Coordinates of C-alpha atoms in Angstrom, one line a residue:
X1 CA -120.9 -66.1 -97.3
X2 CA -120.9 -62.6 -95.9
X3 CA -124.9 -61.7 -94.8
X4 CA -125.9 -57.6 -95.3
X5 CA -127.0 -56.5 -91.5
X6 CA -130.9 -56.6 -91.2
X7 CA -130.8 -52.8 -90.7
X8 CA -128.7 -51.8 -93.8
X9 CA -130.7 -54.2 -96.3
X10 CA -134.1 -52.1 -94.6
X11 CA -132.1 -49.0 -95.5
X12 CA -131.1 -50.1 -98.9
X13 CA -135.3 -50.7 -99.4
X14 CA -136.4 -47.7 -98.2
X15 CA -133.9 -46.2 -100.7
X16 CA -135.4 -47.6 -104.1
X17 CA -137.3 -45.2 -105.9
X18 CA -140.5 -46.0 -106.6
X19 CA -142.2 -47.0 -109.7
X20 CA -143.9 -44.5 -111.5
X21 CA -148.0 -44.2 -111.1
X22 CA -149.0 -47.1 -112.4
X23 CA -151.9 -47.2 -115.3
X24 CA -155.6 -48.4 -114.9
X25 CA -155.5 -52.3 -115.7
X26 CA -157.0 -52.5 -119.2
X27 CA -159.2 -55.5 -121.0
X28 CA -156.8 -57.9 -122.8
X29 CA -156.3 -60.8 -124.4
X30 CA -154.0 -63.5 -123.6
X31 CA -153.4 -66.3 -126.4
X32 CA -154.6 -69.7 -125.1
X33 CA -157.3 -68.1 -122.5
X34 CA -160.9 -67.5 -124.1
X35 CA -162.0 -65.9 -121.6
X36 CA -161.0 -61.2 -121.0
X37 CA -158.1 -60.7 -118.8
X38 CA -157.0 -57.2 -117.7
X39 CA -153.8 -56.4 -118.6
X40 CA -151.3 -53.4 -116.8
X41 CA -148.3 -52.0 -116.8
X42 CA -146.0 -50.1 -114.1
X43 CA -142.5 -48.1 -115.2
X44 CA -139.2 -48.8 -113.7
X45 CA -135.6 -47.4 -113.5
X46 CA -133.5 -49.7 -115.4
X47 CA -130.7 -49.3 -113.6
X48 CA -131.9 -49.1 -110.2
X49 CA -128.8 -46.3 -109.1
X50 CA -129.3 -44.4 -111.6
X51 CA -133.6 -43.3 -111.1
X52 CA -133.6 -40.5 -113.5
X53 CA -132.0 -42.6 -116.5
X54 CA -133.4 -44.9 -119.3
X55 CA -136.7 -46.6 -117.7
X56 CA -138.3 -50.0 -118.3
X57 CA -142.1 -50.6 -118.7
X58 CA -143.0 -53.5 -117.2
X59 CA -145.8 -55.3 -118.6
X60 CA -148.3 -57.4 -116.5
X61 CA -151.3 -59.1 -117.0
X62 CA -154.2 -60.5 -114.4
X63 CA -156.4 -63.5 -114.6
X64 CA -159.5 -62.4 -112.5
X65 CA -160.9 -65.2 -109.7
X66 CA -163.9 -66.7 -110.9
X67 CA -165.6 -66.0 -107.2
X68 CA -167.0 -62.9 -106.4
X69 CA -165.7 -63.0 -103.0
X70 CA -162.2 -63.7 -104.2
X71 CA -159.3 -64.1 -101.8
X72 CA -156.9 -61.2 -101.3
X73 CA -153.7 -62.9 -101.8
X74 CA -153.0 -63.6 -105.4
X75 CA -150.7 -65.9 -107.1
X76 CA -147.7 -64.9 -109.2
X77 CA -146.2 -66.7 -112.3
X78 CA -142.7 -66.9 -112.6
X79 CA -141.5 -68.1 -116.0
X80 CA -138.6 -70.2 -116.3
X81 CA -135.5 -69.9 -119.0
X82 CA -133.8 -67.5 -118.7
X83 CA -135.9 -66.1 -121.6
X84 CA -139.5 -67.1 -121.0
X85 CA -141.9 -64.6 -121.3
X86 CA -144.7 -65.2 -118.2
X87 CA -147.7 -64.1 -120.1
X88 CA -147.0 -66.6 -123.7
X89 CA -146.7 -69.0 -121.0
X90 CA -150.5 -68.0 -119.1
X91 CA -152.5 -70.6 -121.9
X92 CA -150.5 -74.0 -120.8
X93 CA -150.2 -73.1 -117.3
X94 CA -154.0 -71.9 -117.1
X95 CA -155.6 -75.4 -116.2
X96 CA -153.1 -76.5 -114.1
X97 CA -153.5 -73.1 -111.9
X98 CA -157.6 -73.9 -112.0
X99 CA -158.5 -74.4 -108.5
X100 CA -155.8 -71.5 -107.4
X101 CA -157.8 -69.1 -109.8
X102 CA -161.6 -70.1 -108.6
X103 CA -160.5 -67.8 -105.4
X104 CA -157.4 -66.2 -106.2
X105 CA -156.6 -63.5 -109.2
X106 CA -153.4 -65.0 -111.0
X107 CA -150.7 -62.4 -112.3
X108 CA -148.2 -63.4 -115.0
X109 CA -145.4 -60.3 -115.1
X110 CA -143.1 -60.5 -118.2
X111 CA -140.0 -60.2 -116.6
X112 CA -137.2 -57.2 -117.5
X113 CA -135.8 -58.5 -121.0
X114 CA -138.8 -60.8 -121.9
X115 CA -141.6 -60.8 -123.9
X116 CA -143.4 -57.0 -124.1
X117 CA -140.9 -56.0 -120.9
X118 CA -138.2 -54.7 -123.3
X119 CA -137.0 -58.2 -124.7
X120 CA -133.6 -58.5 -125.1
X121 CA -133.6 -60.8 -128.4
X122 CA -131.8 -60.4 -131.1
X123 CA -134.5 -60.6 -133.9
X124 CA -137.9 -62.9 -134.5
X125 CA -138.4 -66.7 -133.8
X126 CA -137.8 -68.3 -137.4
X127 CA -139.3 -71.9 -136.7
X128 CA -137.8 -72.6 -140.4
X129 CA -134.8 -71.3 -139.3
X130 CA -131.9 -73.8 -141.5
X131 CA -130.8 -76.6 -139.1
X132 CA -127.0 -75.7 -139.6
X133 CA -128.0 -72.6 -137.4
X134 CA -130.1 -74.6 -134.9
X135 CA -128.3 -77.0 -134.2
X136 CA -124.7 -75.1 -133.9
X137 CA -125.0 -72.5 -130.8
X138 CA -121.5 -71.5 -131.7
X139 CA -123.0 -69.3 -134.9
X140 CA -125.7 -67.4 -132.4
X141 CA -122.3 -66.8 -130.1
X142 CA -120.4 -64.6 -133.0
X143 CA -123.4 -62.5 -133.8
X144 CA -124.1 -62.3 -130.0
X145 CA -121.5 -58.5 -129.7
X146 CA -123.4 -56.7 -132.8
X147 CA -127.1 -57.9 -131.9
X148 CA -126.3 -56.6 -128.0
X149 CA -125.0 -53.3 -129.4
X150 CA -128.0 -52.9 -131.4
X151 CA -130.2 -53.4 -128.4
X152 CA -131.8 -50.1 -126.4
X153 CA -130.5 -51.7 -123.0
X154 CA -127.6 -52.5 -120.8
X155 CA -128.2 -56.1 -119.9
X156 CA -126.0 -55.5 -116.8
X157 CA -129.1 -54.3 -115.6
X158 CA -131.3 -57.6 -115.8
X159 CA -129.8 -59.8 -112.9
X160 CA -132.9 -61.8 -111.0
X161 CA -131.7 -59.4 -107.6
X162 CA -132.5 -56.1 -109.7
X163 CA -135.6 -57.8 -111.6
X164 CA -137.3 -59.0 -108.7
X165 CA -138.1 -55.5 -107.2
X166 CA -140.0 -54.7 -110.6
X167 CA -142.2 -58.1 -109.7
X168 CA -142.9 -56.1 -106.1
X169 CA -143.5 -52.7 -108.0
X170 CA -146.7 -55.0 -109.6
X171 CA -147.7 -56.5 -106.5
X172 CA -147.9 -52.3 -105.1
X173 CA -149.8 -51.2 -108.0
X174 CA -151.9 -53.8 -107.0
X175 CA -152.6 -53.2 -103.8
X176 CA -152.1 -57.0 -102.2
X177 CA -150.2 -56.8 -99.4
X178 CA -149.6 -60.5 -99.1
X179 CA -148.9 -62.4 -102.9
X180 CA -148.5 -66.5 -103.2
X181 CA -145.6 -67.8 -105.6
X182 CA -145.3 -70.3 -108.2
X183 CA -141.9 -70.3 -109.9
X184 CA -140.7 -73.1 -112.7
X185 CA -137.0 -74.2 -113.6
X186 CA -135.2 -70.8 -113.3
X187 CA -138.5 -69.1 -112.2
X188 CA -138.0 -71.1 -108.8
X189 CA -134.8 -68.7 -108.9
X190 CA -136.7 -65.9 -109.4
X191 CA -139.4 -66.7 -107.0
X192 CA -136.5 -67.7 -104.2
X193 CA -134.7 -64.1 -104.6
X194 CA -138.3 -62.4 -104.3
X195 CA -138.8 -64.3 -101.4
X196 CA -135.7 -63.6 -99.6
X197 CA -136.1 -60.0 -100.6
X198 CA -139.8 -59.5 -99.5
X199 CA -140.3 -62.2 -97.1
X200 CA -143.2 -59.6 -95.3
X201 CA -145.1 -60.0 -98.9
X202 CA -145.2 -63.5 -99.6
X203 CA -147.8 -66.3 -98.2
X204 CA -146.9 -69.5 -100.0
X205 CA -144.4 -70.2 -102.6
X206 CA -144.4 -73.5 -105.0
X207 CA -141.2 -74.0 -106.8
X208 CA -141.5 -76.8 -109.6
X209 CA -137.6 -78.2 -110.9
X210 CA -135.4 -75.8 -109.0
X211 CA -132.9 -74.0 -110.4
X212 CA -130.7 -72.4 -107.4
X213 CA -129.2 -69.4 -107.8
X214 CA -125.9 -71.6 -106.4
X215 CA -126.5 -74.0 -109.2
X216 CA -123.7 -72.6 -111.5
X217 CA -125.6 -73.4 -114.7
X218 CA -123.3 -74.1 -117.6
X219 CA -121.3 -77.0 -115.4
X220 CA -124.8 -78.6 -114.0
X221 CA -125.8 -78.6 -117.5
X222 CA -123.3 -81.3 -118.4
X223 CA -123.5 -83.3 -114.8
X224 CA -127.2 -83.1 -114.5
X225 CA -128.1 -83.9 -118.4
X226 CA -125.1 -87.0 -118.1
X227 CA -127.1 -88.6 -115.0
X228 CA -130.5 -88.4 -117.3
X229 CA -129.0 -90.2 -120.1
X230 CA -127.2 -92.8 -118.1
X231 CA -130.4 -93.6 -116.2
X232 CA -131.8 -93.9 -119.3
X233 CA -129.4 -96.1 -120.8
X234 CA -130.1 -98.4 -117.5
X235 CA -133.6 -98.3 -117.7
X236 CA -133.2 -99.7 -121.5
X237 CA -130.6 -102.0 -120.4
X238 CA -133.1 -103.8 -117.6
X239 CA -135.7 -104.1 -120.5
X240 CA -136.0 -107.3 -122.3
X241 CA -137.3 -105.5 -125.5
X242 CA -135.0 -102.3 -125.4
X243 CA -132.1 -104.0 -124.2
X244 CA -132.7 -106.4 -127.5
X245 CA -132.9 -103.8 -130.1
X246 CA -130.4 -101.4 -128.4
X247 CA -127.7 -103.8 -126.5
X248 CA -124.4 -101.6 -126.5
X249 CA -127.0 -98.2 -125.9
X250 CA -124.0 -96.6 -123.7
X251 CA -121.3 -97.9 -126.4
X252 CA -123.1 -96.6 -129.4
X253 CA -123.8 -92.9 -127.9
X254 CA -119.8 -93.2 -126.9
X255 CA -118.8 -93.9 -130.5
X256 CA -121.7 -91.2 -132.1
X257 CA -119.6 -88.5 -130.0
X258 CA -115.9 -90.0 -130.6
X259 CA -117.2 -89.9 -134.4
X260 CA -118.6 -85.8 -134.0
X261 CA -115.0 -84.9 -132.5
X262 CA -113.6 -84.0 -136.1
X263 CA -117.2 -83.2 -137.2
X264 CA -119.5 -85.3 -138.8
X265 CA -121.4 -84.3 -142.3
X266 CA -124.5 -85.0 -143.0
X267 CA -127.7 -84.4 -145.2
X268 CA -131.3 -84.2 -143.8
X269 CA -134.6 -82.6 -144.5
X270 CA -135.6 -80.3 -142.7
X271 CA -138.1 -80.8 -140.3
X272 CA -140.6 -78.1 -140.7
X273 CA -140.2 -77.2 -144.6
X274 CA -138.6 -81.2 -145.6
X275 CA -136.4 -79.0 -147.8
X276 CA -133.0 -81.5 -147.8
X277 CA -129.9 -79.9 -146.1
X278 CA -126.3 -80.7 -145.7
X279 CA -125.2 -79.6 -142.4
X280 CA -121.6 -80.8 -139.7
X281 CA -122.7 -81.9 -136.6
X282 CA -119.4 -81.6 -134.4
X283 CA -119.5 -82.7 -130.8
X284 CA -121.4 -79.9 -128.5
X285 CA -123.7 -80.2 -131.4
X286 CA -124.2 -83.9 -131.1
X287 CA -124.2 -83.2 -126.9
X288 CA -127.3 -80.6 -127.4
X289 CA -128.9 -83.0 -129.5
X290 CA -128.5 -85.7 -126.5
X291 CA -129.8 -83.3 -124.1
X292 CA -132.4 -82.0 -125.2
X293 CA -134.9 -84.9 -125.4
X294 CA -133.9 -85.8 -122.0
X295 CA -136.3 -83.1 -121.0
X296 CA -139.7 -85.3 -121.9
X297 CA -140.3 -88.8 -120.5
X298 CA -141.8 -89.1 -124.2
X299 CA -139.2 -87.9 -126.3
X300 CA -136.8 -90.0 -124.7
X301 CA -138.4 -92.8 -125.0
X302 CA -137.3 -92.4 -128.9
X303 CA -134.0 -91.9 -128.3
X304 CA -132.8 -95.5 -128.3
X305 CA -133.9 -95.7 -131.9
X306 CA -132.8 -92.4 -133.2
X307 CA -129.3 -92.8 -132.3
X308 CA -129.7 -96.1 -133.7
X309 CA -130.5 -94.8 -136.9
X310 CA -127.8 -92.0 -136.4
X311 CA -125.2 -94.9 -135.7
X312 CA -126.4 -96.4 -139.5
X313 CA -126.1 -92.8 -141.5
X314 CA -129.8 -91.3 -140.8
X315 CA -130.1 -88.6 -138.6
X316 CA -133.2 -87.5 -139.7
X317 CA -135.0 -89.1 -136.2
X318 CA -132.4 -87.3 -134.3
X319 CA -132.9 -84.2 -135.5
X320 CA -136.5 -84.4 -135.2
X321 CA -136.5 -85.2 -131.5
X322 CA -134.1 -82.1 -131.0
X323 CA -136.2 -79.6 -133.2
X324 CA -139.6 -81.0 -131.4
X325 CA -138.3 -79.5 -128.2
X326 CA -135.9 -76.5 -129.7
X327 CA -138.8 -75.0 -132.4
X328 CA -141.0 -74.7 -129.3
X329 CA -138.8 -73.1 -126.8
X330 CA -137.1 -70.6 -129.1
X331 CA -141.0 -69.0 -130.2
X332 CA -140.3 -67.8 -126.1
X333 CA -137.2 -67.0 -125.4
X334 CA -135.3 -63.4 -125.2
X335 CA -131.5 -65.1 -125.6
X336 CA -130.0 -62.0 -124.8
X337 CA -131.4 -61.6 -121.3
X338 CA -130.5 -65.6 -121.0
X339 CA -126.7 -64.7 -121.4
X340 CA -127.3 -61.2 -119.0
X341 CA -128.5 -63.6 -116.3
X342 CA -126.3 -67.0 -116.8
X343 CA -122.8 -64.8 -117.3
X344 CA -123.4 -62.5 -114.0
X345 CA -125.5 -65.3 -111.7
X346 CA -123.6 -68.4 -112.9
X347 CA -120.6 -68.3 -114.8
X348 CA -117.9 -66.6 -112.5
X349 CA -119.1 -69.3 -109.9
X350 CA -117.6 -71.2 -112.3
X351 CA -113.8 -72.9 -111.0
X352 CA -111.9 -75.7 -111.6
X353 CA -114.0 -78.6 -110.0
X354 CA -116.6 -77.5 -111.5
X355 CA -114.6 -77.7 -114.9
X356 CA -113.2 -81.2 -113.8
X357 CA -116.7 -82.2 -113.5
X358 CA -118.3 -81.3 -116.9
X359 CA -115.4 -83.0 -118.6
X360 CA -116.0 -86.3 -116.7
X361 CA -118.6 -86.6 -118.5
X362 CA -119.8 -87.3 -121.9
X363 CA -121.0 -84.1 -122.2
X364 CA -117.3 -82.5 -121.7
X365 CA -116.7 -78.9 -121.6
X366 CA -118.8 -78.0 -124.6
X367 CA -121.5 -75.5 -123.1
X368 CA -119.3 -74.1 -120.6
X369 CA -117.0 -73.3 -123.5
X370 CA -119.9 -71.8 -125.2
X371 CA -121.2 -69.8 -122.4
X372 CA -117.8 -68.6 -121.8
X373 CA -117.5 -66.9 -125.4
X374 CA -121.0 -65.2 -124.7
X375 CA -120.4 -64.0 -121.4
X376 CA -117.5 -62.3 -122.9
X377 CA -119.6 -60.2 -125.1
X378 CA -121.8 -58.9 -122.5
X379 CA -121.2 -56.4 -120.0
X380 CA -122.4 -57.5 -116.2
X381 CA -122.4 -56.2 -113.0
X382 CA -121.8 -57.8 -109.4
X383 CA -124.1 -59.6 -108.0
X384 CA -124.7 -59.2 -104.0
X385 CA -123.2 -61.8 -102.0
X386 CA -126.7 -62.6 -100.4
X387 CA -128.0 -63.6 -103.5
X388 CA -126.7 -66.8 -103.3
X389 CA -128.2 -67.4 -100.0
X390 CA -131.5 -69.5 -99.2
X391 CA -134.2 -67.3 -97.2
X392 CA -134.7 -67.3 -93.7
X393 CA -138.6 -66.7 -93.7
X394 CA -140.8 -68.9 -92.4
X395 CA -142.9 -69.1 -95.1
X396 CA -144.3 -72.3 -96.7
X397 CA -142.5 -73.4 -99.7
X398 CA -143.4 -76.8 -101.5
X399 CA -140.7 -78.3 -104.0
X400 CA -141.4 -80.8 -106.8
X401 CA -138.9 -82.7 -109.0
X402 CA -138.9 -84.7 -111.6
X403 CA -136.5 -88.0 -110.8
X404 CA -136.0 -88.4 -114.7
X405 CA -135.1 -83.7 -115.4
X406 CA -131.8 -83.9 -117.2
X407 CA -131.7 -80.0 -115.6
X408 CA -133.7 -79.5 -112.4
X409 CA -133.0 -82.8 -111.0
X410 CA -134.3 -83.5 -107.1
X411 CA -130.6 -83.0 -105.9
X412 CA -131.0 -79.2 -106.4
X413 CA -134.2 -79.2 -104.7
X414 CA -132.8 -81.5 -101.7
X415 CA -130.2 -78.8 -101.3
X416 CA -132.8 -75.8 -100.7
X417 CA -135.3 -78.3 -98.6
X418 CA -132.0 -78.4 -96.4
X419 CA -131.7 -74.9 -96.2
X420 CA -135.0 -73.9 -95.7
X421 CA -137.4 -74.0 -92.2
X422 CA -141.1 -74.8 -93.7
X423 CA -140.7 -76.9 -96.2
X424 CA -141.7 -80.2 -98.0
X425 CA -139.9 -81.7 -101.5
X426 CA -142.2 -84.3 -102.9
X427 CA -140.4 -86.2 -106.5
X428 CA -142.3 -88.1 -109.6
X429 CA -139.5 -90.5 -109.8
X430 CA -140.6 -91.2 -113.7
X431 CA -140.8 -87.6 -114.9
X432 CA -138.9 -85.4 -116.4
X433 CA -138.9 -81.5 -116.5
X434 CA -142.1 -80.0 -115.1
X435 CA -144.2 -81.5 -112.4
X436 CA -147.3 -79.1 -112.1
X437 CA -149.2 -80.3 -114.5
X438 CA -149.4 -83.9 -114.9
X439 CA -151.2 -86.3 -112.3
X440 CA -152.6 -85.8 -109.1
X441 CA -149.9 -82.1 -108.8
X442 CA -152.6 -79.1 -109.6
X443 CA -154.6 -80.6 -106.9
X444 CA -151.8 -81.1 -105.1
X445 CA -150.9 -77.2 -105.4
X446 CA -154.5 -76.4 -105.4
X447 CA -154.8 -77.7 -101.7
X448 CA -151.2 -76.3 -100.8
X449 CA -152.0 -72.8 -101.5
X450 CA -155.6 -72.8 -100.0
X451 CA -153.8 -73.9 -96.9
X452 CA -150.6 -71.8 -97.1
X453 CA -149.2 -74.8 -95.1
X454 CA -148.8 -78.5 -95.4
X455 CA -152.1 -79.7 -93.6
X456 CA -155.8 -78.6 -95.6
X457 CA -158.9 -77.1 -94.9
X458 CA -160.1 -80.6 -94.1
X459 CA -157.3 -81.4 -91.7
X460 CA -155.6 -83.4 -94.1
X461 CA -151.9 -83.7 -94.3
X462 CA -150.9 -82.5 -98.0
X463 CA -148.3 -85.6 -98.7
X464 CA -146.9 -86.3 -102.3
X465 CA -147.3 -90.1 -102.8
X466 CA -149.9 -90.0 -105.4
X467 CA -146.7 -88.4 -107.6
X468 CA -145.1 -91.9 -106.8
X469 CA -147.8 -93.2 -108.6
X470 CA -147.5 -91.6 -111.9
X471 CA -146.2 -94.4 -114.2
X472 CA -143.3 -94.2 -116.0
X473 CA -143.6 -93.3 -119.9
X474 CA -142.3 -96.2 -122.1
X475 CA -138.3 -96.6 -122.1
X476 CA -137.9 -97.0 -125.9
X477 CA -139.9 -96.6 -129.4
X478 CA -139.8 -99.6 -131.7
X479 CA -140.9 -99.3 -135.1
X480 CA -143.7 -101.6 -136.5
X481 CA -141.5 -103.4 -138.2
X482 CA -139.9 -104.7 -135.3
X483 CA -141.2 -106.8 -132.2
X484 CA -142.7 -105.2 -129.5
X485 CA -143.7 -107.4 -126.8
X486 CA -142.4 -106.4 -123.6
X487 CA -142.8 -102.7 -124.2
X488 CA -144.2 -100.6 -121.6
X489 CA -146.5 -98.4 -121.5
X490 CA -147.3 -95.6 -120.6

């Protein structure tokens, strides 16, 4: 791909305007952290040509080091999605970011088109919201044109390359002139752009299940989330107890989605209000419904036995298992800026292998179908042609997968390791989607930024075996009522 000369992207730079003044940080509150946080904002042109039009205010807040002599290099969140909101994610990721935050300030920054950075969403999170709407994405899709027309935005304007450069208007207003970066799923996106942008500003960069911007989303979906579920249906197979309860796993899920082709009715209760409901389940449906377990070791573990009991009429389990994930995601998530991102980033990447790909596999052509209706509705603009290439700095970057992330497997992050001149990729074979937080990983990223490099403060060479370790969660649920020796633990 075509590279901008060194000396026109340092004249594009130099022409940005700036952000506006930005405001005294202020006391806050941040749900999930007792403890005050300061919270700021700086103001940005939405559409970065056009300076004197509509601006953005770009909401920010900042976890204070717990040392008085705190480092000068803090450490920026970004949240994945796209849709996440980096400050409703600041609770869950607090502890894992512990050690970082006994020297360093961390700084969650709502990205453009999340959370209180005018959130492109087409109304409020209804976790009771009737399971023929969340579980068919086609019915968000028709109300997709009239929601965007409603919005005060043109979500042309909320690409990763333009929303990056409000990320370095926060790291200005706060005078670092270094920043370390932790990205997760598309937030290693985010965090790769920055850094190929504003390679002078940044002094380590963690990226946990990445999400390249060369990834073409709505075709990995299928070909990543079909290697999940066939290791999973391998991992049943080899054992003895799951293999006997479940012994044509790959055969049943086949027949499920042969059955959902012509659409399949059925009546559940709901499972938040356990109000009964009669809903058709056709097959993108049914392949969501797959999918979306595959993100937790734990929840997939239950699969087995909930398309069992779909096979036999009740798809009360299966719905459960999808909801569990879904109800949680979508109480953080600005759809609208997901589609402004996917359809310019992702979807004209988007050819015929990639097509011939999705439809090998059991997932088929379903979300690229979907995504292709959206991105329809939704105006975009073109992306640069650097975008889609790794950076060149030789900054310190450390990569975790999970071996079991139906999305973010470790052949994306093998990709940019290639690419990239100071790096490490370490993978927890048995996990699924997010590494940071489970095992021996915050200490693991505790010790990586301290360092800024790959060797610590005690000469130690920062390695990612103990991630190795981490035991895999149990391949299948059996009920009580049926035997369970054999079953592994977790």
């Amino acid at each position: 791909m075509l590279r901008a000369a060194p000396a026109l992207l340092l004249l594009l730079l130099l022409l940005l305007p700036p952000p506006l003044q930005a405001q005294p940080l202020q006391a806050c509150r941040l749900k999930g952290i007792e403890r005050a946080v300061q919270c700021g904002q700086v103001e940005m042109p939405e559409n970065p040509d056009t300076p004197t039009g509509r601006r953005l205010t770009i909401h920010f807040a900042v976890v204070p080091a717990l040392a008085k002599n705190k480092a000068p290099d803090p450490l920026f969140v970004f949240a994945g999605g796209p849709g996440q909101a980096a400050m409703q994610v600041a609770g869950p990721l607090q502890p894992v970011l512990a050690q970082i935050n006994a020297r360093r300030d961390i700084v969650y920054v709502d990205q453009r088109g999340t959370g209180r950075s005018n959130a492109l969403e087409c109304g409020p999170p209804r976790r009771t919201l009737p399971l023929a709407e969340s579980v068919d994405p086609a019915r968000a899709i028709v109300e997709l044109a009239s929601c965007v027309a409603r919005l005060p935005a043109d979500p042309a304007q909320y690409a990763t390359w333009i929303a990056v450069r409000d990320i370095d208007a926060v790291r200005q207003a706060l005078g670092a002139a270094q920043i370390n970066l932790w990205g997760g799923s598309y937030g290693t996106r985010a965090a790769l752009e920055y850094l190929r942008q504003f390679p002078q500003h940044v002094r380590s960069v963690v990226l946990d299940g990445v999400a390249p911007a060369a990834m073409a989303l709505p075709a990995s979906f299928a070909v990543d989330s079909e290697a999940a579920l066939q290791n999973l249906v391998e991992r049943c197979r080899s054992e003895p107890a799951c293999s006997r309860l479940h012994p044509t796993l790959a055969a049943d899920i086949d027949a499920l989605l042969k059955s959902a082709a012509s659409g399949t009715r059925v009546t559940v209760a709901h499972p938040v209000t356990g109000a009964p409901e009669s809903l058709t389940i056709d097959r993108t449906a049914l392949a969501g419904m797959l999918r979306s377990p595959l993100y937790v070791p734990q929840l997939a573990a239950v699969l087995p036995h909930a398309l069992a009991r779909a096979g036999r009429g009740d798809w009360n389990p299966l719905l459960a298992l999808h909801t569990a994930l879904a109800g949680g995601v979508q109480d953080n998530f600005a759809e609208v800026m997901h589609f402004a991102v996917v359809c310019a980033e992702d979807l004209p990447r988007v050819g015929p292998a990639e097509m011939a790909a999705s439809r090998a596999t059991r997932f088929g052509t379903g979300f690229l179908d979907l995504y292709g209706q959206a991105c329809r509705k939704l105006p975009v603009r073109p992306v640069p042609p650097a975008f889609y290439e790794p950076p060149t700095a030789n900054v310190p970057v450390l990569i975790l997968s999970g071996g079991a992330d139906p999305v973010t497997p470790p052949r994306h992050g093998e990709a940019i390791a290639r690419a990239l001149p100071n790096v490490r990729h370490f993978v927890a074979p048995h996990l699924g989607h997010g590494v940071s937080g489970q095992g021996c990983a915050p200490d693991l990223i505790g010790r990586f930024v301290r360092a800024a490099g790959f060797t610590d403060d005690k000469g130690k060479p920062i390695e990612g075996s103990c991630l190795e370790k981490l035991p895999a969660a149990p391949v299948f649920f059996a009920p009580a009522t049926r035997p369970t020796e054999g079953m592994q633990r977790p």
